[in-house]
Short mmCIF file of C-alpha atoms and ligand atoms in Angstrom, two decimals:
data_model
loop_
_atom_site.label_atom_id
_atom_site.label_comp_id
_atom_site.label_asym_id
_atom_site.label_seq_id
_atom_site.Cartn_x
_atom_site.Cartn_y
_atom_site.Cartn_z
CA MET A 1 -6.17 41.62 11.51
CA SER A 2 -5.49 40.54 15.44
CA ALA A 3 -2.24 40.86 17.13
CA PRO A 4 0.48 37.70 16.23
CA ILE A 5 0.56 35.16 19.13
CA VAL A 6 3.61 35.26 20.70
CA ILE A 7 4.20 31.65 22.88
CA PRO A 8 5.83 32.35 26.01
CA THR A 9 9.71 31.51 26.15
CA ASP A 10 9.34 29.18 29.18
CA LEU A 11 6.21 26.77 27.01
CA ARG A 12 8.56 26.81 23.95
CA PRO A 13 10.50 23.18 23.20
CA PHE A 14 14.09 24.31 22.92
CA ASP A 15 14.17 22.81 19.55
CA GLY A 16 11.64 23.35 17.38
CA ARG A 17 12.03 20.99 14.96
CA PHE A 18 9.26 18.03 15.23
CA GLY A 19 8.54 17.54 11.12
CA SER A 20 8.38 13.41 10.56
CA GLY A 21 11.03 13.70 7.52
CA PRO A 22 13.64 15.86 7.39
CA SER A 23 13.62 15.87 10.93
CA LYS A 24 15.48 17.35 13.93
CA VAL A 25 19.36 16.51 12.80
CA ARG A 26 21.41 16.79 16.23
CA PRO A 27 23.43 20.03 16.09
CA GLU A 28 26.65 18.09 17.47
CA GLY A 29 26.88 15.70 14.11
CA VAL A 30 26.75 18.96 12.08
CA HIS A 31 29.57 19.93 14.22
CA ARG A 32 31.85 17.05 13.68
CA LEU A 33 30.68 17.49 9.75
CA ALA A 34 32.43 21.25 9.52
CA ASP A 35 35.27 20.05 11.93
CA ALA A 36 35.96 16.90 9.41
CA ALA A 37 34.87 18.57 6.49
CA THR A 38 39.02 19.39 4.80
CA SER A 39 40.08 15.53 5.14
CA TYR A 40 36.68 13.98 4.28
CA LEU A 41 34.33 15.87 2.11
CA GLY A 42 35.31 16.29 -0.72
CA THR A 43 37.78 12.80 -0.80
CA SER A 44 37.42 9.59 -2.99
CA HIS A 45 34.20 7.22 -1.96
CA ARG A 46 36.44 4.66 -3.82
CA GLN A 47 39.51 5.09 -0.43
CA ALA A 48 39.54 4.49 2.92
CA GLY A 49 38.76 8.07 4.55
CA VAL A 50 35.09 7.42 3.11
CA ARG A 51 34.83 3.57 3.23
CA GLY A 52 36.01 3.34 6.88
CA VAL A 53 33.01 5.89 7.91
CA VAL A 54 30.92 3.50 5.54
CA HIS A 55 32.13 0.46 7.32
CA LYS A 56 31.05 2.40 10.80
CA VAL A 57 27.17 2.97 9.80
CA ARG A 58 27.35 -1.24 8.54
CA ASP A 59 29.51 -2.18 11.98
CA GLY A 60 27.00 -0.22 14.03
CA LEU A 61 23.55 -1.05 12.34
CA ARG A 62 24.54 -4.47 13.42
CA GLU A 63 25.60 -3.43 16.43
CA PHE A 64 21.94 -1.75 17.38
CA PHE A 65 19.94 -3.85 15.32
CA SER A 66 21.72 -6.90 16.96
CA LEU A 67 22.29 -8.53 14.04
CA PRO A 68 22.68 -12.86 13.94
CA ASP A 69 26.34 -12.84 12.23
CA ASP A 70 24.94 -14.20 8.35
CA TYR A 71 22.54 -10.89 8.24
CA GLU A 72 24.04 -8.16 6.10
CA VAL A 73 23.71 -4.31 5.61
CA LEU A 74 22.92 -3.39 1.96
CA LEU A 75 23.38 0.90 1.28
CA GLY A 76 22.58 2.62 -1.46
CA ASN A 77 21.33 6.37 -3.07
CA GLY A 78 17.86 7.19 -3.56
CA GLY A 79 16.16 6.69 -0.31
CA SER A 80 13.34 4.16 0.72
CA THR A 81 11.14 4.95 -2.78
CA VAL A 82 13.71 4.13 -4.84
CA PHE A 83 14.90 0.92 -2.44
CA TRP A 84 10.81 -0.03 -4.14
CA ASP A 85 11.78 0.25 -7.24
CA ALA A 86 14.86 -1.49 -6.59
CA ALA A 87 13.46 -4.53 -4.60
CA SER A 88 10.75 -4.55 -7.54
CA PHE A 89 13.71 -5.95 -9.61
CA GLY A 90 15.96 -7.43 -7.13
CA LEU A 91 14.04 -8.90 -4.43
CA ILE A 92 10.29 -9.84 -5.74
CA GLU A 93 10.20 -12.37 -7.64
CA ARG A 94 6.51 -12.87 -9.33
CA ARG A 95 3.91 -11.77 -6.70
CA ALA A 96 3.89 -9.65 -3.70
CA GLN A 97 1.52 -9.34 -1.37
CA HIS A 98 1.00 -5.49 0.05
CA VAL A 99 -0.32 -4.48 3.37
CA VAL A 100 -1.54 -1.19 2.52
CA VAL A 101 -2.60 1.43 5.30
CA GLY A 102 -1.76 4.82 4.14
CA GLU A 103 0.04 6.42 1.31
CA PHE A 104 3.47 5.10 1.76
CA SER A 105 2.16 1.21 1.40
CA GLN A 106 0.48 2.12 -1.12
CA LYS A 107 2.87 3.60 -3.41
CA PHE A 108 4.97 0.58 -3.04
CA ALA A 109 1.82 -1.59 -4.31
CA THR A 110 1.53 0.61 -6.80
CA VAL A 111 5.47 -0.34 -7.95
CA THR A 112 4.93 -3.92 -8.24
CA THR A 113 0.98 -3.10 -9.69
CA LYS A 114 2.96 -1.18 -12.66
CA ALA A 115 6.20 -3.62 -12.99
CA PRO A 116 5.62 -4.88 -16.17
CA HIS A 117 7.56 -8.66 -14.80
CA LEU A 118 5.77 -8.64 -12.11
CA ASP A 119 2.40 -10.43 -11.70
CA ASP A 120 -0.60 -8.03 -9.64
CA PRO A 121 0.16 -8.11 -6.37
CA GLU A 122 -2.37 -9.24 -3.57
CA THR A 123 -3.37 -6.17 -1.18
CA ILE A 124 -5.04 -6.43 1.78
CA GLU A 125 -6.13 -3.16 2.72
CA SER A 126 -7.57 -1.17 5.81
CA ALA A 127 -9.19 2.61 6.55
CA PRO A 128 -6.55 5.16 7.31
CA GLY A 129 -5.61 4.58 11.23
CA ALA A 130 -7.91 1.55 11.77
CA THR A 131 -6.26 -1.25 12.72
CA PRO A 132 -4.35 -2.36 10.73
CA ALA A 133 -4.85 -5.87 9.14
CA PRO A 134 -2.01 -8.21 8.74
CA CYS A 135 -0.74 -10.28 6.31
CA ARG A 136 -1.87 -13.44 5.51
CA ALA A 137 0.05 -16.91 3.80
CA ASN A 138 -0.57 -18.21 0.80
CA PRO A 139 1.62 -19.76 -1.03
CA ASP A 140 1.18 -18.25 -4.41
CA ILE A 141 3.30 -14.98 -2.99
CA ASP A 142 7.09 -14.72 -2.87
CA ALA A 143 7.18 -11.13 -1.13
CA TYR A 144 4.91 -9.68 2.30
CA CYS A 145 5.67 -6.15 2.32
CA PHE A 146 4.29 -3.92 4.99
CA PRO A 147 5.20 -0.56 7.10
CA HIS A 148 6.64 -0.91 10.63
CA ASN A 149 5.11 2.27 11.43
CA GLU A 150 2.96 4.14 8.12
CA THR A 151 4.11 7.68 8.52
CA SER A 152 0.87 8.95 6.72
CA THR A 153 -1.27 8.10 9.26
CA GLY A 154 0.71 7.13 12.39
CA VAL A 155 -0.23 3.82 12.85
CA MET A 156 2.49 1.25 13.92
CA LEU A 157 2.01 -2.37 13.15
CA ASP A 158 3.20 -5.39 14.23
CA LEU A 159 6.02 -6.81 13.35
CA VAL A 160 5.41 -10.80 12.80
CA ARG A 161 5.60 -13.18 10.35
CA PRO A 162 2.10 -14.77 8.37
CA ALA A 163 1.52 -18.03 10.10
CA GLY A 164 4.19 -20.57 10.00
CA ASN A 165 6.55 -18.26 7.05
CA ASP A 166 9.91 -20.01 6.65
CA PRO A 167 11.61 -18.88 3.48
CA THR A 168 14.74 -20.93 3.93
CA ARG A 169 11.54 -23.62 3.20
CA GLY A 170 10.69 -21.93 0.43
CA ASP A 171 7.85 -19.19 1.09
CA GLY A 172 8.03 -15.69 0.82
CA LEU A 173 10.07 -13.18 1.92
CA VAL A 174 9.35 -10.52 4.66
CA LEU A 175 9.51 -6.83 3.18
CA VAL A 176 9.41 -4.50 5.87
CA ASP A 177 9.38 -0.68 5.19
CA ALA A 178 10.74 0.24 8.19
CA THR A 179 11.33 4.11 6.81
CA SER A 180 9.84 5.90 9.97
CA GLY A 181 10.59 3.43 12.31
CA ALA A 182 13.69 1.34 12.49
CA GLY A 183 15.38 3.43 15.20
CA GLY A 184 12.87 4.13 17.28
CA LEU A 185 10.44 0.81 17.33
CA ARG A 186 12.01 -2.52 19.29
CA VAL A 187 12.26 -5.27 16.36
CA ASP A 188 13.69 -8.56 16.12
CA PRO A 189 15.79 -9.67 13.40
CA ALA A 190 13.93 -12.84 13.14
CA ALA A 191 10.37 -11.68 11.66
CA TYR A 192 11.50 -10.07 8.93
CA ASP A 193 14.34 -11.02 6.03
CA VAL A 194 14.46 -7.74 4.62
CA TYR A 195 14.06 -4.07 6.56
CA TYR A 196 14.68 -0.95 5.00
CA PHE A 197 14.47 2.20 5.52
CA ALA A 198 16.54 5.74 5.14
CA PRO A 199 18.35 8.47 7.63
CA GLN A 200 16.28 11.16 7.82
CA LYS A 201 13.70 9.88 10.12
CA CYS A 202 14.47 8.14 13.29
CA PHE A 203 18.17 8.87 12.21
CA GLY A 204 17.86 11.98 12.20
CA GLY A 205 20.04 12.62 9.31
CA ASP A 206 19.82 13.41 5.66
CA GLY A 207 17.78 11.88 2.89
CA GLY A 208 18.62 10.33 -0.41
CA THR A 209 20.21 7.10 0.86
CA TRP A 210 18.59 3.54 1.63
CA LEU A 211 19.95 1.08 4.07
CA ALA A 212 18.39 -2.77 4.00
CA LEU A 213 19.11 -5.45 7.01
CA CYS A 214 18.88 -8.53 5.13
CA SER A 215 18.72 -12.45 5.87
CA PRO A 216 20.35 -15.02 4.45
CA ALA A 217 16.74 -16.15 2.62
CA ALA A 218 16.83 -12.30 1.42
CA VAL A 219 20.81 -12.20 0.20
CA GLU A 220 19.85 -15.63 -1.71
CA ARG A 221 16.86 -14.22 -3.21
CA ILE A 222 18.87 -11.06 -4.39
CA GLU A 223 21.92 -13.28 -5.62
CA ARG A 224 19.65 -15.42 -8.02
CA LEU A 225 17.59 -12.78 -9.79
CA ALA A 226 20.81 -10.76 -9.70
CA ALA A 227 21.76 -14.33 -11.90
CA SER A 228 18.98 -14.24 -13.81
CA ASP A 229 18.15 -13.08 -17.72
CA ARG A 230 15.80 -10.80 -15.63
CA TRP A 231 16.91 -7.49 -17.21
CA ARG A 232 17.47 -4.80 -13.86
CA PRO A 233 18.50 -0.95 -14.46
CA ALA A 234 21.83 -0.80 -13.68
CA SER A 235 21.89 1.93 -11.14
CA ILE A 236 19.32 0.07 -8.54
CA ASP A 237 20.39 -3.48 -9.17
CA LEU A 238 20.60 -5.28 -5.87
CA GLY A 239 23.27 -7.48 -6.67
CA THR A 240 25.28 -5.03 -7.41
CA ALA A 241 24.74 -2.82 -4.78
CA LEU A 242 25.38 -6.71 -2.23
CA GLU A 243 28.88 -6.10 -3.93
CA GLN A 244 29.12 -3.13 -3.18
CA SER A 245 28.18 -3.40 0.33
CA ARG A 246 30.25 -5.56 1.58
CA LEU A 247 33.53 -3.78 0.52
CA ASP A 248 31.70 -0.58 2.17
CA GLN A 249 31.17 0.82 -1.35
CA THR A 250 27.85 2.06 -3.25
CA TYR A 251 27.59 1.57 -6.89
CA ASN A 252 27.55 5.37 -7.78
CA THR A 253 28.59 8.34 -5.75
CA PRO A 254 26.52 8.53 -2.19
CA SER A 255 26.26 11.80 -0.18
CA LEU A 256 29.61 11.72 1.76
CA ALA A 257 28.07 14.26 4.37
CA THR A 258 24.75 12.31 4.84
CA VAL A 259 26.95 9.05 5.30
CA PHE A 260 29.08 11.43 7.94
CA LEU A 261 25.82 11.98 9.62
CA LEU A 262 24.43 8.77 9.64
CA ALA A 263 27.87 7.05 11.58
CA ASP A 264 28.26 9.68 13.88
CA GLN A 265 23.76 9.27 14.70
CA ILE A 266 24.18 5.66 14.82
CA GLU A 267 27.69 6.25 17.61
CA TRP A 268 25.72 8.54 19.68
CA MET A 269 22.41 6.15 19.48
CA ASN A 270 24.93 3.09 20.47
CA ALA A 271 26.47 5.32 23.04
CA HIS A 272 22.58 5.80 24.94
CA GLY A 273 21.29 2.24 25.42
CA GLY A 274 20.89 1.23 21.94
CA LEU A 275 17.32 0.00 20.10
CA GLU A 276 16.08 -0.55 24.00
CA GLY A 277 17.33 2.97 24.97
CA MET A 278 15.69 4.71 21.93
CA ALA A 279 12.39 2.86 22.16
CA THR A 280 12.22 4.27 25.50
CA ARG A 281 12.71 7.71 24.56
CA CYS A 282 9.64 7.18 22.26
CA ASP A 283 7.61 5.25 24.49
CA THR A 284 8.26 7.92 27.28
CA SER A 285 7.15 10.88 24.42
CA ALA A 286 4.30 8.97 23.16
CA GLY A 287 3.07 8.65 27.23
CA THR A 288 2.88 12.55 27.53
CA LEU A 289 1.27 13.29 23.98
CA TYR A 290 -0.94 10.81 23.61
CA GLY A 291 -1.82 11.03 27.61
CA TRP A 292 -2.50 14.81 26.47
CA ALA A 293 -4.69 14.49 23.92
CA GLU A 294 -7.01 11.99 26.30
CA ARG A 295 -6.93 14.60 28.87
CA ASN A 296 -7.50 17.42 26.37
CA PRO A 297 -11.47 17.66 25.48
CA LEU A 298 -10.68 19.65 22.05
CA THR A 299 -8.47 16.58 20.78
CA THR A 300 -8.25 12.48 20.04
CA PRO A 301 -5.38 10.82 18.93
CA PHE A 302 -6.42 10.05 15.22
CA VAL A 303 -5.74 6.22 15.90
CA ALA A 304 -8.74 4.31 18.20
CA ASP A 305 -6.97 1.60 19.16
CA ALA A 306 -4.50 2.29 21.40
CA ARG A 307 -1.98 -0.45 20.87
CA HIS A 308 -1.67 0.49 17.22
CA ARG A 309 -0.63 4.45 17.91
CA SER A 310 2.47 5.11 16.96
CA HIS A 311 6.26 5.74 19.07
CA VAL A 312 7.48 7.57 16.64
CA THR A 313 4.88 9.80 14.19
CA ALA A 314 1.90 10.98 16.56
CA THR A 315 -1.04 11.88 14.79
CA ILE A 316 -3.53 14.25 16.80
CA ASP A 317 -7.33 15.00 15.71
CA PHE A 318 -8.67 18.81 17.06
CA ALA A 319 -12.42 19.41 17.31
CA ASP A 320 -14.18 21.24 14.63
CA THR A 321 -14.49 23.97 16.76
CA VAL A 322 -10.97 24.52 16.32
CA ASP A 323 -8.55 24.90 12.79
CA ALA A 324 -5.37 23.18 13.40
CA ALA A 325 -4.31 24.17 10.97
CA ALA A 326 -4.35 27.75 12.12
CA ILE A 327 -2.84 26.17 15.01
CA ALA A 328 0.33 24.86 12.99
CA GLU A 329 0.37 28.11 10.55
CA VAL A 330 0.71 29.82 14.59
CA LEU A 331 3.25 27.34 15.38
CA ARG A 332 5.41 27.90 12.86
CA ALA A 333 5.68 31.59 13.16
CA ASN A 334 7.33 30.93 16.55
CA GLY A 335 9.89 28.57 15.27
CA ILE A 336 7.73 25.22 15.63
CA LEU A 337 8.25 23.65 12.44
CA ASP A 338 5.89 21.22 10.45
CA THR A 339 3.51 20.02 12.54
CA GLU A 340 1.07 19.79 10.05
CA PRO A 341 -0.53 16.57 9.00
CA TYR A 342 0.36 14.62 5.76
CA ARG A 343 -1.29 17.04 3.23
CA LYS A 344 -3.10 14.31 1.65
CA LEU A 345 -4.62 12.92 4.69
CA GLY A 346 -7.23 15.67 4.83
CA ARG A 347 -7.96 15.94 8.87
CA ASN A 348 -7.87 18.64 10.85
CA GLN A 349 -5.03 16.88 12.74
CA LEU A 350 -1.44 18.10 13.72
CA ARG A 351 0.96 15.36 13.20
CA ILE A 352 4.32 15.36 15.82
CA ALA A 353 7.41 13.39 14.91
CA MET A 354 8.94 11.33 17.86
CA PHE A 355 11.73 10.34 16.85
CA PRO A 356 15.04 9.23 18.97
CA ASN A 357 16.57 12.59 18.34
CA ILE A 358 13.36 15.00 19.99
CA ASP A 359 13.61 14.99 23.51
CA PRO A 360 10.77 14.11 25.43
CA ASP A 361 10.81 16.99 27.34
CA ASP A 362 10.44 19.18 24.32
CA ILE A 363 7.27 17.27 23.53
CA GLU A 364 5.76 17.84 27.23
CA ARG A 365 6.12 21.33 26.37
CA LEU A 366 5.05 21.65 22.70
CA THR A 367 1.61 20.19 24.53
CA ARG A 368 2.00 23.36 26.62
CA ALA A 369 2.90 25.94 23.88
CA ILE A 370 -0.87 24.05 21.60
CA ASP A 371 -2.63 24.70 24.78
CA PHE A 372 -1.50 27.92 24.59
CA VAL A 373 -2.13 29.12 20.83
CA VAL A 374 -5.16 27.42 21.21
CA ALA A 375 -6.52 29.30 24.12
CA HIS A 376 -5.14 32.61 22.47
CA LEU A 377 -6.77 31.67 18.48
CA ALA A 378 -10.33 31.30 21.00
CA THR A 379 -9.82 35.10 21.91
CA ALA A 380 -8.41 36.55 18.95
C1 LIG B 401 9.53 8.51 4.41
C2 LIG B 401 8.20 7.58 4.47
C3 LIG B 401 9.46 6.91 3.07
C4 LIG B 401 10.18 7.25 1.77
O1 LIG B 401 11.38 7.42 1.63
P1 LIG B 401 12.41 8.36 0.87
O2 LIG B 401 13.42 7.97 1.37
O3 LIG B 401 11.96 9.94 0.75
O4 LIG B 401 12.24 7.80 -0.04
C5 LIG B 401 8.60 5.76 2.43
N1 LIG B 401 8.04 4.69 3.60
C6 LIG B 401 8.13 5.40 4.90
C7 LIG B 401 7.05 4.01 5.47
C8 LIG B 401 7.91 6.53 5.20
O5 LIG B 401 7.97 6.97 5.71
#
């Protein structure tokens, strides 16, 4: 066995967390949580202390995403995966259309396919990493579903309504899975009816909570389905989530630490340029990483179409002569974590998150660390 490869300190990122979720949490937020521990953790989520923090989250998101006054911010327990189930009962009326470009978009399509109370969805599928085909207008569809960023492949999608779409005139709602895109990619509220996400990606927090920015047409749909006789599991009833969110509460007990870290993170993001400031950080990281991958003869960005290369989760293929899994293993041994590709994609690849919390300078250092590892693997 050869000696372990030790990456010199001056090539190492200052923070070694490059995972695509859970992702780097700012230590400052964790310290503030520790400071608030005895007055906040372990207190009632029905009282002003916790409700004030939930209110900060809802207000802070409103500011961050420049929401029109008639949009509402909903939240509930369970993360984005649970939101899919909730949407299958409380947002989709009869038939959904799904743009499927990878594992996460496929999972939502599977939910609505299996739901006995919904018709089989229409799916528009593109191969992993290929230029994504957009959703298309169809009068039979009442919910158009697509991700803003497909985390499993590193493809980002244009956020546009299908041609002529206007839900205020009865057309289908646009439901965007922004789990990994929200907070790092620019977005115009006019382009969606529901923009839903969870805090463990761009918002650098913990998982287990979903958030959904809802247009008036989406709120109307939620209220109408909640008043219908369709059976819905109580814990994921969006009508209840709407009522509770308006009171800065959740139906059942939320993770108070998650809510606190999220409020702290949103405050930091708003203080550092808001969405434009965060998207600019991600652009800088993406420019550095893809620029390196294109110059390096051993690497290629997996997504050939540069316009759809994600600015929040990059996927970089390696030549057959280099074992990407071995690189990830050496990086891990050196404290540089979670650069492995999405497990089911099965490529000779590294996946690197460039979420707003990740310092663009650390992305630069990471490229040099990888070059170092590749050079030393070759001689090992
Ligand atoms: C991470 C992710 C999910 C799943 O989120 P959970 O909160 O773990 O359920 C769904 N969609 C996308 C695009 C994701 O990146």
